[in-house]
Amino acid sequence: MPLVNMKPLLRDAMDNNYAVAAFNLVDYGTVKAMVKAAEELNAPVICQTSSKTIDYWSHEEIVSWVRTAAENSPVPVVLHLDHCKDIAMIEKCAQTGWTSIMIDASEFPFEENLEMSKRVRDIAEKYNVGMEAELGQIMGVEDDMVVDEADSVLTDPEDAKKFCDALDLSAFACAVGTAHGFYHGEPVVDFDRIAAINAATKTPMALHGGTGLSDETFAKAIARGSAKINISTNLKHVFVQSFVDYHNAKPKDFEPLRLIDAQYTACKDLFSGFIEKFGGKDRGSAFLSNMK
Ligand code: 13P
């Protein structure tokens, strides 16, 4: 089916107590594996891209991969732009076929962040796509963005309300103690803050830094309003490790299709695990019938 807008999908997730898994795609094989994993579970899925991945490939290539995979599948698929502060890049995504865009101006003071986010809201409205924006600073490394622990700022629920009221977001990214990349030690997630932000904003929350969180953390975050959960680092590792493992196990096999198939299967298994954990199973057709 055609790609779907993220806004109604995340409302459905929040209303029905599940979260849509959002994976940072690497190449066509990973896109195909995401959509297939979702299809096998009758679940919605978000294929997302960082700006770095778009710079490596191109807008056109990525749109054609995700559209091809989605159009051959009955489940709802979103193509979303992850953290980006380049407004020209954001607009080009909306123009070329992304069905959701993110502005991350969280490094700027509140008013400047809001002003930039409003410009992106106008773009989202113009192209009728979903939108995510961020307030507070999430720790860790996400592609070219690095936030040290000392610079990370947890999101204040009252500021969150002001921000969300002005923007009408599909997803609100905020800092609640999670971090991009692998955790060093036990993550300290502020569940009360998630609940307070959600009560104040009534906006589906995007939980960033999904790699390394426990099943219990996911369940508690979803119960408090996290409707989109991002996974990137875990995929990068499975993508590389499955390739290396195959070659180590069969060092004389130089048939690339067998090798990329082993990688595809490992990535698909990873995606299925998260989709199930987040409660996405059987929500694909349920969402589509609610939309009718
Ligand atoms: P991880 O790399 O920790 O999985 O976080 C992904 C993310 O939040 C992308 O925005």
PDB file of N, CA and C and ligand atoms in Angstrom, residues 22-24 48-50 80 82-83 102 104 132 134 138-139 141-143 173 178-183 206-213 228-236 274, ligand 1:
ATOM      1  N   ALA A  22      10.521   2.159  15.160  1.00  0.00           N
ATOM      2  CA  ALA A  22      11.137   3.004  14.115  1.00  0.00           C
ATOM      3  C   ALA A  22      12.607   2.617  14.006  1.00  0.00           C
ATOM      4  N   PHE A  23      12.981   2.104  12.839  1.00  0.00           N
ATOM      5  CA  PHE A  23      14.349   1.620  12.642  1.00  0.00           C
ATOM      6  C   PHE A  23      15.082   2.524  11.649  1.00  0.00           C
ATOM      7  N   ASN A  24      16.350   2.826  11.944  1.00  0.00           N
ATOM      8  CA  ASN A  24      17.148   3.672  11.040  1.00  0.00           C
ATOM      9  C   ASN A  24      17.730   2.811   9.924  1.00  0.00           C
ATOM     10  N   GLN A  48      13.078   4.875   9.104  1.00  0.00           N
ATOM     11  CA  GLN A  48      13.564   6.250   9.222  1.00  0.00           C
ATOM     12  C   GLN A  48      15.003   6.385   8.760  1.00  0.00           C
ATOM     13  N   THR A  49      15.338   7.638   8.410  1.00  0.00           N
ATOM     14  CA  THR A  49      16.673   7.890   7.867  1.00  0.00           C
ATOM     15  C   THR A  49      17.303   9.051   8.600  1.00  0.00           C
ATOM     16  N   SER A  50      18.596   8.950   8.817  1.00  0.00           N
ATOM     17  CA  SER A  50      19.331  10.117   9.292  1.00  0.00           C
ATOM     18  C   SER A  50      19.753  10.900   8.042  1.00  0.00           C
ATOM     19  N   HIS A  80      10.190   8.216   7.520  1.00  0.00           N
ATOM     20  CA  HIS A  80      10.380   9.348   8.440  1.00  0.00           C
ATOM     21  C   HIS A  80      11.835   9.819   8.401  1.00  0.00           C
ATOM     22  N   ASP A  82      14.781  11.219  10.574  1.00  0.00           N
ATOM     23  CA  ASP A  82      15.203  11.307  11.976  1.00  0.00           C
ATOM     24  C   ASP A  82      16.005  12.616  12.162  1.00  0.00           C
ATOM     25  N   HIS A  83      16.378  12.935  13.386  1.00  0.00           N
ATOM     26  CA  HIS A  83      17.088  14.190  13.737  1.00  0.00           C
ATOM     27  C   HIS A  83      17.676  14.975  12.560  1.00  0.00           C
ATOM     28  N   MET A 102      11.456  15.303  10.765  1.00  0.00           N
ATOM     29  CA  MET A 102      11.815  15.733  12.119  1.00  0.00           C
ATOM     30  C   MET A 102      12.732  16.945  12.078  1.00  0.00           C
ATOM     31  N   ASP A 104      15.241  18.802  14.645  1.00  0.00           N
ATOM     32  CA  ASP A 104      15.876  18.717  15.961  1.00  0.00           C
ATOM     33  C   ASP A 104      16.676  19.994  16.181  1.00  0.00           C
ATOM     34  N   GLU A 132       7.890  15.459  13.724  1.00  0.00           N
ATOM     35  CA  GLU A 132       8.425  15.254  15.074  1.00  0.00           C
ATOM     36  C   GLU A 132       9.351  16.433  15.386  1.00  0.00           C
ATOM     37  N   GLU A 134      11.900  18.181  18.831  1.00  0.00           N
ATOM     38  CA  GLU A 134      12.546  17.777  20.088  1.00  0.00           C
ATOM     39  C   GLU A 134      12.773  18.950  21.035  1.00  0.00           C
ATOM     40  N   ILE A 138      18.892  14.875  24.325  1.00  0.00           N
ATOM     41  CA  ILE A 138      19.089  13.445  24.565  1.00  0.00           C
ATOM     42  C   ILE A 138      20.586  13.133  24.493  1.00  0.00           C
ATOM     43  N   MET A 139      21.076  12.443  25.500  1.00  0.00           N
ATOM     44  CA  MET A 139      22.513  12.109  25.565  1.00  0.00           C
ATOM     45  C   MET A 139      22.958  11.177  24.445  1.00  0.00           C
ATOM     46  N   VAL A 141      25.482   9.720  21.029  1.00  0.00           N
ATOM     47  CA  VAL A 141      25.906  10.048  19.673  1.00  0.00           C
ATOM     48  C   VAL A 141      24.875   9.512  18.696  1.00  0.00           C
ATOM     49  N   GLU A 142      24.319  10.393  17.875  1.00  0.00           N
ATOM     50  CA  GLU A 142      23.404   9.962  16.820  1.00  0.00           C
ATOM     51  C   GLU A 142      23.951  10.555  15.522  1.00  0.00           C
ATOM     52  N   ASP A 143      24.610   9.713  14.743  1.00  0.00           N
ATOM     53  CA  ASP A 143      25.312  10.165  13.554  1.00  0.00           C
ATOM     54  C   ASP A 143      26.246  11.326  13.883  1.00  0.00           C
ATOM     55  N   ALA A 173       9.720  14.381  20.680  1.00  0.00           N
ATOM     56  CA  ALA A 173      10.961  13.779  21.167  1.00  0.00           C
ATOM     57  C   ALA A 173      11.420  14.558  22.379  1.00  0.00           C
ATOM     58  N   THR A 178      16.971   8.426  28.571  1.00  0.00           N
ATOM     59  CA  THR A 178      17.526   7.462  27.617  1.00  0.00           C
ATOM     60  C   THR A 178      18.674   8.133  26.846  1.00  0.00           C
ATOM     61  N   ALA A 179      19.456   7.317  26.139  1.00  0.00           N
ATOM     62  CA  ALA A 179      20.620   7.862  25.420  1.00  0.00           C
ATOM     63  C   ALA A 179      20.805   7.142  24.093  1.00  0.00           C
ATOM     64  N   HIS A 180      21.314   7.858  23.113  1.00  0.00           N
ATOM     65  CA  HIS A 180      21.663   7.232  21.838  1.00  0.00           C
ATOM     66  C   HIS A 180      22.933   6.402  22.017  1.00  0.00           C
ATOM     67  N   GLY A 181      23.018   5.266  21.361  1.00  0.00           N
ATOM     68  CA  GLY A 181      24.218   4.415  21.456  1.00  0.00           C
ATOM     69  C   GLY A 181      24.077   3.411  22.583  1.00  0.00           C
ATOM     70  N   PHE A 182      25.150   2.625  22.832  1.00  0.00           N
ATOM     71  CA  PHE A 182      25.095   1.645  23.913  1.00  0.00           C
ATOM     72  C   PHE A 182      25.176   2.343  25.264  1.00  0.00           C
ATOM     73  N   TYR A 183      24.474   1.809  26.245  1.00  0.00           N
ATOM     74  CA  TYR A 183      24.521   2.394  27.598  1.00  0.00           C
ATOM     75  C   TYR A 183      25.782   1.932  28.313  1.00  0.00           C
ATOM     76  N   ALA A 206       8.007  10.191  21.272  1.00  0.00           N
ATOM     77  CA  ALA A 206       9.013   9.355  20.597  1.00  0.00           C
ATOM     78  C   ALA A 206      10.104   9.053  21.619  1.00  0.00           C
ATOM     79  N   LEU A 207      10.297   7.781  21.905  1.00  0.00           N
ATOM     80  CA  LEU A 207      11.348   7.394  22.851  1.00  0.00           C
ATOM     81  C   LEU A 207      12.615   7.113  22.043  1.00  0.00           C
ATOM     82  N   HIS A 208      13.599   7.966  22.218  1.00  0.00           N
ATOM     83  CA  HIS A 208      14.877   7.799  21.510  1.00  0.00           C
ATOM     84  C   HIS A 208      15.802   6.923  22.349  1.00  0.00           C
ATOM     85  N   GLY A 209      16.827   6.376  21.689  1.00  0.00           N
ATOM     86  CA  GLY A 209      17.811   5.580  22.430  1.00  0.00           C
ATOM     87  C   GLY A 209      17.282   4.227  22.859  1.00  0.00           C
ATOM     88  N   GLY A 210      16.593   3.543  21.949  1.00  0.00           N
ATOM     89  CA  GLY A 210      15.977   2.252  22.303  1.00  0.00           C
ATOM     90  C   GLY A 210      16.965   1.113  22.508  1.00  0.00           C
ATOM     91  N   THR A 211      18.134   1.190  21.878  1.00  0.00           N
ATOM     92  CA  THR A 211      19.108   0.090  22.002  1.00  0.00           C
ATOM     93  C   THR A 211      19.546  -0.071  23.453  1.00  0.00           C
ATOM     94  N   GLY A 212      19.413  -1.303  23.969  1.00  0.00           N
ATOM     95  CA  GLY A 212      19.930  -1.587  25.312  1.00  0.00           C
ATOM     96  C   GLY A 212      18.919  -1.412  26.430  1.00  0.00           C
ATOM     97  N   LEU A 213      17.702  -0.966  26.114  1.00  0.00           N
ATOM     98  CA  LEU A 213      16.696  -0.833  27.171  1.00  0.00           C
ATOM     99  C   LEU A 213      16.055  -2.200  27.431  1.00  0.00           C
ATOM    100  N   LYS A 228       6.259   5.787  19.835  1.00  0.00           N
ATOM    101  CA  LYS A 228       7.238   5.517  18.769  1.00  0.00           C
ATOM    102  C   LYS A 228       8.547   5.226  19.491  1.00  0.00           C
ATOM    103  N   ILE A 229       9.174   4.112  19.164  1.00  0.00           N
ATOM    104  CA  ILE A 229      10.449   3.796  19.822  1.00  0.00           C
ATOM    105  C   ILE A 229      11.522   3.589  18.758  1.00  0.00           C
ATOM    106  N   ASN A 230      12.620   4.340  18.914  1.00  0.00           N
ATOM    107  CA  ASN A 230      13.685   4.351  17.905  1.00  0.00           C
ATOM    108  C   ASN A 230      14.787   3.342  18.217  1.00  0.00           C
ATOM    109  N   ILE A 231      15.167   2.602  17.195  1.00  0.00           N
ATOM    110  CA  ILE A 231      16.277   1.646  17.324  1.00  0.00           C
ATOM    111  C   ILE A 231      17.245   1.888  16.162  1.00  0.00           C
ATOM    112  N   SER A 232      18.490   2.185  16.493  1.00  0.00           N
ATOM    113  CA  SER A 232      19.490   2.348  15.445  1.00  0.00           C
ATOM    114  C   SER A 232      20.751   1.536  15.735  1.00  0.00           C
ATOM    115  N   THR A 233      21.408   1.815  16.871  1.00  0.00           N
ATOM    116  CA  THR A 233      22.701   1.173  17.167  1.00  0.00           C
ATOM    117  C   THR A 233      22.618  -0.357  17.078  1.00  0.00           C
ATOM    118  N   ASN A 234      21.557  -0.926  17.617  1.00  0.00           N
ATOM    119  CA  ASN A 234      21.403  -2.379  17.606  1.00  0.00           C
ATOM    120  C   ASN A 234      21.408  -2.928  16.173  1.00  0.00           C
ATOM    121  N   LEU A 235      20.746  -2.208  15.278  1.00  0.00           N
ATOM    122  CA  LEU A 235      20.720  -2.632  13.879  1.00  0.00           C
ATOM    123  C   LEU A 235      22.116  -2.543  13.250  1.00  0.00           C
ATOM    124  N   LYS A 236      22.823  -1.446  13.541  1.00  0.00           N
ATOM    125  CA  LYS A 236      24.171  -1.307  12.957  1.00  0.00           C
ATOM    126  C   LYS A 236      25.027  -2.501  13.338  1.00  0.00           C
ATOM    127  N   PHE A 274      11.616  -6.606  18.174  1.00  0.00           N
ATOM    128  CA  PHE A 274      11.204  -5.302  18.721  1.00  0.00           C
ATOM    129  C   PHE A 274       9.727  -5.014  18.424  1.00  0.00           C
TER     130      PHE A 274
HETATM  131  P1  13P B   1      19.877   3.968  19.487  1.00  0.00           P
HETATM  132  O1  13P B   1      20.994   4.189  18.521  1.00  0.00           O
HETATM  133  O2  13P B   1      20.319   4.037  20.901  1.00  0.00           O
HETATM  134  O3  13P B   1      19.107   2.746  19.175  1.00  0.00           O
HETATM  135  O4  13P B   1      18.874   5.209  19.325  1.00  0.00           O
HETATM  136  C1  13P B   1      18.268   5.415  18.100  1.00  0.00           C
HETATM  137  C2  13P B   1      17.588   6.714  18.031  1.00  0.00           C
HETATM  138  O5  13P B   1      17.035   7.210  18.995  1.00  0.00           O
HETATM  139  C3  13P B   1      17.568   7.387  16.728  1.00  0.00           C
HETATM  140  O6  13P B   1      17.055   8.671  16.779  1.00  0.00           O
END
